[in-house]
mmCIF file with all atom_site columns, C-alpha atoms in Angstrom:
data_model
loop_
_atom_site.group_PDB
_atom_site.id
_atom_site.type_symbol
_atom_site.label_atom_id
_atom_site.label_alt_id
_atom_site.label_comp_id
_atom_site.label_asym_id
_atom_site.label_entity_id
_atom_site.label_seq_id
_atom_site.pdbx_PDB_ins_code
_atom_site.Cartn_x
_atom_site.Cartn_y
_atom_site.Cartn_z
_atom_site.occupancy
_atom_site.B_iso_or_equiv
_atom_site.pdbx_formal_charge
_atom_site.auth_seq_id
_atom_site.auth_comp_id
_atom_site.auth_asym_id
_atom_site.auth_atom_id
_atom_site.pdbx_PDB_model_num
ATOM 1   C CA . HIS Z 1 1   ? -34.393 -57.018 56.685 1.00 0.00 ? 1   HIS Z CA 1
ATOM 2   C CA . SER Z 1 2   ? -34.252 -53.237 56.226 1.00 0.00 ? 2   SER Z CA 1
ATOM 3   C CA . ALA Z 1 3   ? -37.507 -52.280 54.560 1.00 0.00 ? 3   ALA Z CA 1
ATOM 4   C CA . GLY Z 1 4   ? -38.780 -55.783 55.166 1.00 0.00 ? 4   GLY Z CA 1
ATOM 5   C CA . GLY Z 1 5   ? -38.064 -55.253 58.823 1.00 0.00 ? 5   GLY Z CA 1
ATOM 6   C CA . HIS Z 1 6   ? -40.344 -52.232 58.681 1.00 0.00 ? 6   HIS Z CA 1
ATOM 7   C CA . LEU Z 1 7   ? -43.033 -54.369 57.109 1.00 0.00 ? 7   LEU Z CA 1
ATOM 8   C CA . ALA Z 1 8   ? -42.642 -57.130 59.734 1.00 0.00 ? 8   ALA Z CA 1
ATOM 9   C CA . LEU Z 1 9   ? -43.269 -54.729 62.564 1.00 0.00 ? 9   LEU Z CA 1
ATOM 10  C CA . TRP Z 1 10  ? -46.024 -52.928 60.688 1.00 0.00 ? 10  TRP Z CA 1
ATOM 11  C CA . ALA Z 1 11  ? -47.754 -56.230 60.073 1.00 0.00 ? 11  ALA Z CA 1
ATOM 12  C CA . ALA Z 1 12  ? -47.624 -56.923 63.817 1.00 0.00 ? 12  ALA Z CA 1
ATOM 13  C CA . ALA Z 1 13  ? -49.196 -53.441 64.333 1.00 0.00 ? 13  ALA Z CA 1
ATOM 14  C CA . ARG Z 1 14  ? -52.127 -54.024 62.004 1.00 0.00 ? 14  ARG Z CA 1
ATOM 15  C CA . PRO Z 1 15  ? -54.653 -54.994 64.733 1.00 0.00 ? 15  PRO Z CA 1
ATOM 16  C CA . GLY Z 1 16  ? -54.219 -51.464 66.141 1.00 0.00 ? 16  GLY Z CA 1
ATOM 17  C CA . LEU Z 1 17  ? -54.959 -49.679 62.918 1.00 0.00 ? 17  LEU Z CA 1
ATOM 18  C CA . PRO Z 1 18  ? -58.169 -47.713 62.684 1.00 0.00 ? 18  PRO Z CA 1
ATOM 19  C CA . ALA Z 1 19  ? -61.059 -49.192 60.647 1.00 0.00 ? 19  ALA Z CA 1
ATOM 20  C CA . GLY Z 1 20  ? -60.677 -48.265 56.996 1.00 0.00 ? 20  GLY Z CA 1
ATOM 21  C CA . ALA Z 1 21  ? -56.998 -47.606 57.154 1.00 0.00 ? 21  ALA Z CA 1
ATOM 22  C CA . PRO Z 1 22  ? -54.825 -49.377 54.523 1.00 0.00 ? 22  PRO Z CA 1
ATOM 23  C CA . GLY Z 1 23  ? -53.933 -52.783 55.884 1.00 0.00 ? 23  GLY Z CA 1
ATOM 24  C CA . ALA Z 1 24  ? -56.465 -52.739 58.706 1.00 0.00 ? 24  ALA Z CA 1
ATOM 25  C CA . GLU Z 1 25  ? -58.384 -55.750 57.267 1.00 0.00 ? 25  GLU Z CA 1
ATOM 26  C CA . PRO Z 1 26  ? -58.335 -58.642 57.612 1.00 0.00 ? 26  PRO Z CA 1
ATOM 27  C CA . ARG Z 1 27  ? -57.623 -58.474 61.356 1.00 0.00 ? 27  ARG Z CA 1
ATOM 28  C CA . THR Z 1 28  ? -54.794 -60.832 62.013 1.00 0.00 ? 28  THR Z CA 1
ATOM 29  C CA . ARG Z 1 29  ? -52.643 -60.972 65.140 1.00 0.00 ? 29  ARG Z CA 1
ATOM 30  C CA . LEU Z 1 30  ? -49.089 -62.177 64.849 1.00 0.00 ? 30  LEU Z CA 1
ATOM 31  C CA . CYS Z 1 31  ? -47.294 -63.962 67.728 1.00 0.00 ? 31  CYS Z CA 1
ATOM 32  C CA . GLY Z 1 32  ? -44.136 -61.998 67.256 1.00 0.00 ? 32  GLY Z CA 1
ATOM 33  C CA . ALA Z 1 33  ? -42.014 -59.978 64.867 1.00 0.00 ? 33  ALA Z CA 1
ATOM 34  C CA . VAL Z 1 34  ? -38.402 -59.674 63.873 1.00 0.00 ? 34  VAL Z CA 1
ATOM 35  C CA . ALA Z 1 35  ? -36.635 -56.667 62.197 1.00 0.00 ? 35  ALA Z CA 1
ATOM 36  C CA . GLN Z 1 36  ? -33.075 -57.019 61.075 1.00 0.00 ? 36  GLN Z CA 1
ATOM 37  C CA . ALA Z 1 37  ? -31.536 -53.554 60.484 1.00 0.00 ? 37  ALA Z CA 1
ATOM 38  C CA . GLY Z 1 38  ? -35.129 -52.386 60.145 1.00 0.00 ? 38  GLY Z CA 1
ATOM 39  C CA . ALA Z 1 39  ? -36.314 -49.079 58.802 1.00 0.00 ? 39  ALA Z CA 1
ATOM 40  C CA . VAL Z 1 40  ? -38.717 -48.911 61.835 1.00 0.00 ? 40  VAL Z CA 1
ATOM 41  C CA . ASP Z 1 41  ? -39.065 -45.107 62.106 1.00 0.00 ? 41  ASP Z CA 1
ATOM 42  C CA . LEU Z 1 42  ? -40.257 -43.780 58.735 1.00 0.00 ? 42  LEU Z CA 1
ATOM 43  C CA . ARG Z 1 43  ? -40.117 -40.128 59.831 1.00 0.00 ? 43  ARG Z CA 1
ATOM 44  C CA . GLU Z 1 44  ? -36.467 -40.493 60.703 1.00 0.00 ? 44  GLU Z CA 1
ATOM 45  C CA . VAL Z 1 45  ? -35.724 -42.519 57.549 1.00 0.00 ? 45  VAL Z CA 1
ATOM 46  C CA . ALA Z 1 46  ? -37.404 -39.715 55.541 1.00 0.00 ? 46  ALA Z CA 1
ATOM 47  C CA . ARG Z 1 47  ? -35.528 -36.969 57.464 1.00 0.00 ? 47  ARG Z CA 1
ATOM 48  C CA . LEU Z 1 48  ? -32.183 -38.674 56.708 1.00 0.00 ? 48  LEU Z CA 1
ATOM 49  C CA . GLY Z 1 49  ? -33.136 -39.360 53.081 1.00 0.00 ? 49  GLY Z CA 1
ATOM 50  C CA . LEU Z 1 50  ? -32.127 -42.975 53.428 1.00 0.00 ? 50  LEU Z CA 1
ATOM 51  C CA . SER Z 1 51  ? -32.048 -45.391 50.464 1.00 0.00 ? 51  SER Z CA 1
ATOM 52  C CA . ARG Z 1 52  ? -32.700 -42.602 47.953 1.00 0.00 ? 52  ARG Z CA 1
ATOM 53  C CA . ASP Z 1 53  ? -35.632 -41.206 49.875 1.00 0.00 ? 53  ASP Z CA 1
ATOM 54  C CA . ALA Z 1 54  ? -37.416 -44.559 50.102 1.00 0.00 ? 54  ALA Z CA 1
ATOM 55  C CA . ALA Z 1 55  ? -39.707 -43.470 52.952 1.00 0.00 ? 55  ALA Z CA 1
ATOM 56  C CA . ARG Z 1 56  ? -40.855 -40.404 51.080 1.00 0.00 ? 56  ARG Z CA 1
ATOM 57  C CA . ARG Z 1 57  ? -41.495 -42.427 47.916 1.00 0.00 ? 57  ARG Z CA 1
ATOM 58  C CA . PHE Z 1 58  ? -43.363 -45.075 49.980 1.00 0.00 ? 58  PHE Z CA 1
ATOM 59  C CA . ALA Z 1 59  ? -45.559 -42.487 51.704 1.00 0.00 ? 59  ALA Z CA 1
ATOM 60  C CA . GLY Z 1 60  ? -46.021 -40.259 48.664 1.00 0.00 ? 60  GLY Z CA 1
ATOM 61  C CA . GLY Z 1 61  ? -44.104 -37.329 50.110 1.00 0.00 ? 61  GLY Z CA 1
ATOM 62  C CA . PRO Z 1 62  ? -42.512 -35.927 53.207 1.00 0.00 ? 62  PRO Z CA 1
ATOM 63  C CA . PRO Z 1 63  ? -43.941 -36.321 56.695 1.00 0.00 ? 63  PRO Z CA 1
ATOM 64  C CA . GLY Z 1 64  ? -44.945 -32.628 56.913 1.00 0.00 ? 64  GLY Z CA 1
ATOM 65  C CA . ARG Z 1 65  ? -47.175 -33.062 53.843 1.00 0.00 ? 65  ARG Z CA 1
ATOM 66  C CA . HIS Z 1 66  ? -48.545 -36.502 54.785 1.00 0.00 ? 66  HIS Z CA 1
ATOM 67  C CA . PRO Z 1 67  ? -48.381 -36.804 58.591 1.00 0.00 ? 67  PRO Z CA 1
ATOM 68  C CA . GLN Z 1 68  ? -51.206 -39.258 58.834 1.00 0.00 ? 68  GLN Z CA 1
ATOM 69  C CA . ARG Z 1 69  ? -49.610 -41.667 56.348 1.00 0.00 ? 69  ARG Z CA 1
ATOM 70  C CA . TYR Z 1 70  ? -46.462 -41.731 58.533 1.00 0.00 ? 70  TYR Z CA 1
ATOM 71  C CA . ASP Z 1 71  ? -48.640 -42.209 61.712 1.00 0.00 ? 71  ASP Z CA 1
ATOM 72  C CA . LEU Z 1 72  ? -50.282 -45.245 60.071 1.00 0.00 ? 72  LEU Z CA 1
ATOM 73  C CA . ALA Z 1 73  ? -47.243 -46.694 58.326 1.00 0.00 ? 73  ALA Z CA 1
ATOM 74  C CA . SER Z 1 74  ? -44.388 -46.222 60.716 1.00 0.00 ? 74  SER Z CA 1
ATOM 75  C CA . PRO Z 1 75  ? -43.947 -48.988 63.405 1.00 0.00 ? 75  PRO Z CA 1
ATOM 76  C CA . ILE Z 1 76  ? -42.570 -46.585 65.961 1.00 0.00 ? 76  ILE Z CA 1
ATOM 77  C CA . GLU Z 1 77  ? -45.780 -44.602 65.723 1.00 0.00 ? 77  GLU Z CA 1
ATOM 78  C CA . ARG Z 1 78  ? -47.948 -47.787 66.183 1.00 0.00 ? 78  ARG Z CA 1
ATOM 79  C CA . LEU Z 1 79  ? -46.379 -48.694 69.586 1.00 0.00 ? 79  LEU Z CA 1
ATOM 80  C CA . PRO Z 1 80  ? -47.396 -50.667 71.601 1.00 0.00 ? 80  PRO Z CA 1
ATOM 81  C CA . LEU Z 1 81  ? -47.745 -53.544 69.257 1.00 0.00 ? 81  LEU Z CA 1
ATOM 82  C CA . GLY Z 1 82  ? -48.607 -56.107 71.976 1.00 0.00 ? 82  GLY Z CA 1
ATOM 83  C CA . VAL Z 1 83  ? -46.397 -58.913 70.654 1.00 0.00 ? 83  VAL Z CA 1
ATOM 84  C CA . PRO Z 1 84  ? -42.809 -59.861 71.361 1.00 0.00 ? 84  PRO Z CA 1
ATOM 85  C CA . GLN Z 1 85  ? -40.393 -58.073 69.006 1.00 0.00 ? 85  GLN Z CA 1
ATOM 86  C CA . LEU Z 1 86  ? -36.788 -58.580 68.247 1.00 0.00 ? 86  LEU Z CA 1
ATOM 87  C CA . LEU Z 1 87  ? -34.576 -55.924 66.602 1.00 0.00 ? 87  LEU Z CA 1
ATOM 88  C CA . VAL Z 1 88  ? -31.119 -57.051 65.362 1.00 0.00 ? 88  VAL Z CA 1
ATOM 89  C CA . HIS Z 1 89  ? -28.900 -54.296 64.220 1.00 0.00 ? 89  HIS Z CA 1
ATOM 90  C CA . GLY Z 1 90  ? -25.211 -53.939 63.598 1.00 0.00 ? 90  GLY Z CA 1
ATOM 91  C CA . ASP Z 1 91  ? -23.430 -50.889 65.035 1.00 0.00 ? 91  ASP Z CA 1
ATOM 92  C CA . ALA Z 1 92  ? -21.402 -50.543 61.738 1.00 0.00 ? 92  ALA Z CA 1
ATOM 93  C CA . ASP Z 1 93  ? -24.543 -50.280 59.613 1.00 0.00 ? 93  ASP Z CA 1
ATOM 94  C CA . ASP Z 1 94  ? -24.050 -47.399 57.131 1.00 0.00 ? 94  ASP Z CA 1
ATOM 95  C CA . VAL Z 1 95  ? -27.353 -47.806 55.389 1.00 0.00 ? 95  VAL Z CA 1
ATOM 96  C CA . VAL Z 1 96  ? -29.860 -47.786 58.282 1.00 0.00 ? 96  VAL Z CA 1
ATOM 97  C CA . PRO Z 1 97  ? -28.197 -46.214 61.411 1.00 0.00 ? 97  PRO Z CA 1
ATOM 98  C CA . VAL Z 1 98  ? -28.375 -48.410 64.513 1.00 0.00 ? 98  VAL Z CA 1
ATOM 99  C CA . GLU Z 1 99  ? -29.792 -45.314 66.373 1.00 0.00 ? 99  GLU Z CA 1
ATOM 100 C CA . ILE Z 1 100 ? -33.145 -45.953 64.629 1.00 0.00 ? 100 ILE Z CA 1
ATOM 101 C CA . SER Z 1 101 ? -33.427 -49.316 66.385 1.00 0.00 ? 101 SER Z CA 1
ATOM 102 C CA . ARG Z 1 102 ? -32.170 -47.942 69.634 1.00 0.00 ? 102 ARG Z CA 1
ATOM 103 C CA . ARG Z 1 103 ? -34.862 -45.241 69.599 1.00 0.00 ? 103 ARG Z CA 1
ATOM 104 C CA . TYR Z 1 104 ? -37.536 -47.745 68.692 1.00 0.00 ? 104 TYR Z CA 1
ATOM 105 C CA . ALA Z 1 105 ? -36.481 -50.001 71.550 1.00 0.00 ? 105 ALA Z CA 1
ATOM 106 C CA . ARG Z 1 106 ? -36.526 -47.135 74.037 1.00 0.00 ? 106 ARG Z CA 1
ATOM 107 C CA . ARG Z 1 107 ? -40.039 -46.161 72.897 1.00 0.00 ? 107 ARG Z CA 1
ATOM 108 C CA . ALA Z 1 108 ? -41.215 -49.751 73.057 1.00 0.00 ? 108 ALA Z CA 1
ATOM 109 C CA . ALA Z 1 109 ? -39.930 -50.005 76.657 1.00 0.00 ? 109 ALA Z CA 1
ATOM 110 C CA . GLU Z 1 110 ? -41.728 -46.742 77.556 1.00 0.00 ? 110 GLU Z CA 1
ATOM 111 C CA . ALA Z 1 111 ? -44.853 -48.279 76.157 1.00 0.00 ? 111 ALA Z CA 1
ATOM 112 C CA . SER Z 1 112 ? -44.281 -51.477 78.172 1.00 0.00 ? 112 SER Z CA 1
ATOM 113 C CA . ASP Z 1 113 ? -44.035 -53.434 74.881 1.00 0.00 ? 113 ASP Z CA 1
ATOM 114 C CA . PRO Z 1 114 ? -41.928 -56.659 74.812 1.00 0.00 ? 114 PRO Z CA 1
ATOM 115 C CA . CYS Z 1 115 ? -39.036 -55.663 72.586 1.00 0.00 ? 115 CYS Z CA 1
ATOM 116 C CA . GLU Z 1 116 ? -35.418 -56.861 72.632 1.00 0.00 ? 116 GLU Z CA 1
ATOM 117 C CA . LEU Z 1 117 ? -32.577 -55.154 70.803 1.00 0.00 ? 117 LEU Z CA 1
ATOM 118 C CA . VAL Z 1 118 ? -29.549 -57.207 69.871 1.00 0.00 ? 118 VAL Z CA 1
ATOM 119 C CA . GLU Z 1 119 ? -26.830 -54.799 68.822 1.00 0.00 ? 119 GLU Z CA 1
ATOM 120 C CA . LEU Z 1 120 ? -23.962 -56.545 66.975 1.00 0.00 ? 120 LEU Z CA 1
ATOM 121 C CA . PRO Z 1 121 ? -20.540 -54.869 67.125 1.00 0.00 ? 121 PRO Z CA 1
ATOM 122 C CA . GLY Z 1 122 ? -18.783 -54.477 63.791 1.00 0.00 ? 122 GLY Z CA 1
ATOM 123 C CA . VAL Z 1 123 ? -21.746 -55.689 61.767 1.00 0.00 ? 123 VAL Z CA 1
ATOM 124 C CA . GLY Z 1 124 ? -22.981 -53.669 58.818 1.00 0.00 ? 124 GLY Z CA 1
ATOM 125 C CA . HIS Z 1 125 ? -26.146 -53.752 56.765 1.00 0.00 ? 125 HIS Z CA 1
ATOM 126 C CA . LEU Z 1 126 ? -25.659 -56.675 54.356 1.00 0.00 ? 126 LEU Z CA 1
ATOM 127 C CA . GLU Z 1 127 ? -24.406 -59.254 56.918 1.00 0.00 ? 127 GLU Z CA 1
ATOM 128 C CA . HIS Z 1 128 ? -28.067 -59.820 57.786 1.00 0.00 ? 128 HIS Z CA 1
ATOM 129 C CA . LEU Z 1 129 ? -28.561 -61.538 54.428 1.00 0.00 ? 129 LEU Z CA 1
ATOM 130 C CA . ASP Z 1 130 ? -26.096 -64.266 55.255 1.00 0.00 ? 130 ASP Z CA 1
ATOM 131 C CA . PRO Z 1 131 ? -27.641 -67.131 57.386 1.00 0.00 ? 131 PRO Z CA 1
ATOM 132 C CA . ASP Z 1 132 ? -24.129 -67.999 58.597 1.00 0.00 ? 132 ASP Z CA 1
ATOM 133 C CA . THR Z 1 133 ? -23.635 -64.648 60.535 1.00 0.00 ? 133 THR Z CA 1
ATOM 134 C CA . PRO Z 1 134 ? -24.200 -63.662 64.089 1.00 0.00 ? 134 PRO Z CA 1
ATOM 135 C CA . ALA Z 1 135 ? -27.167 -61.592 62.843 1.00 0.00 ? 135 ALA Z CA 1
ATOM 136 C CA . TRP Z 1 136 ? -29.041 -64.717 61.910 1.00 0.00 ? 136 TRP Z CA 1
ATOM 137 C CA . ARG Z 1 137 ? -27.921 -66.665 64.993 1.00 0.00 ? 137 ARG Z CA 1
ATOM 138 C CA . ALA Z 1 138 ? -29.493 -63.928 67.096 1.00 0.00 ? 138 ALA Z CA 1
ATOM 139 C CA . VAL Z 1 139 ? -32.744 -64.415 65.221 1.00 0.00 ? 139 VAL Z CA 1
ATOM 140 C CA . THR Z 1 140 ? -32.760 -68.231 65.331 1.00 0.00 ? 140 THR Z CA 1
ATOM 141 C CA . THR Z 1 141 ? -31.883 -68.280 69.025 1.00 0.00 ? 141 THR Z CA 1
ATOM 142 C CA . TRP Z 1 142 ? -34.772 -65.835 69.752 1.00 0.00 ? 142 TRP Z CA 1
ATOM 143 C CA . LEU Z 1 143 ? -37.178 -67.905 67.720 1.00 0.00 ? 143 LEU Z CA 1
ATOM 144 C CA . GLU Z 1 144 ? -36.109 -71.167 69.300 1.00 0.00 ? 144 GLU Z CA 1
ATOM 145 C CA . GLU Z 1 145 ? -36.623 -69.738 72.746 1.00 0.00 ? 145 GLU Z CA 1
ATOM 146 C CA . ARG Z 1 146 ? -40.292 -69.051 71.868 1.00 0.00 ? 146 ARG Z CA 1
#
């Protein structure tokens, strides 16, 4: 969820990291990844200053100063991941805008990467934390189908 969604997709991208990059070893391939309201485009998260500049703090500064860090750490920059991905995002999210997931899904499709976006009407950011919500039902249904 949120920053954890970023990490889930980044973990799926690790096999494509260049040798010596942080996280490149050990080489492990996941069979899929799920991001709920994920911060999956760190450059956009930094541009918007989301979560008190979390992306800039994570990367040690803005994208203009550390472009390679954003290239390596941002899931949208690592596409294609080569594993099935599920993005679940509410259209009422006021913490991580749903447009971040929409853009990621478009870029994944352009890269012929298997990525599904489930957009939930009226769902905000914190509903993903409750396993009794449609956000979790979307995840469990997707996992059960695999």
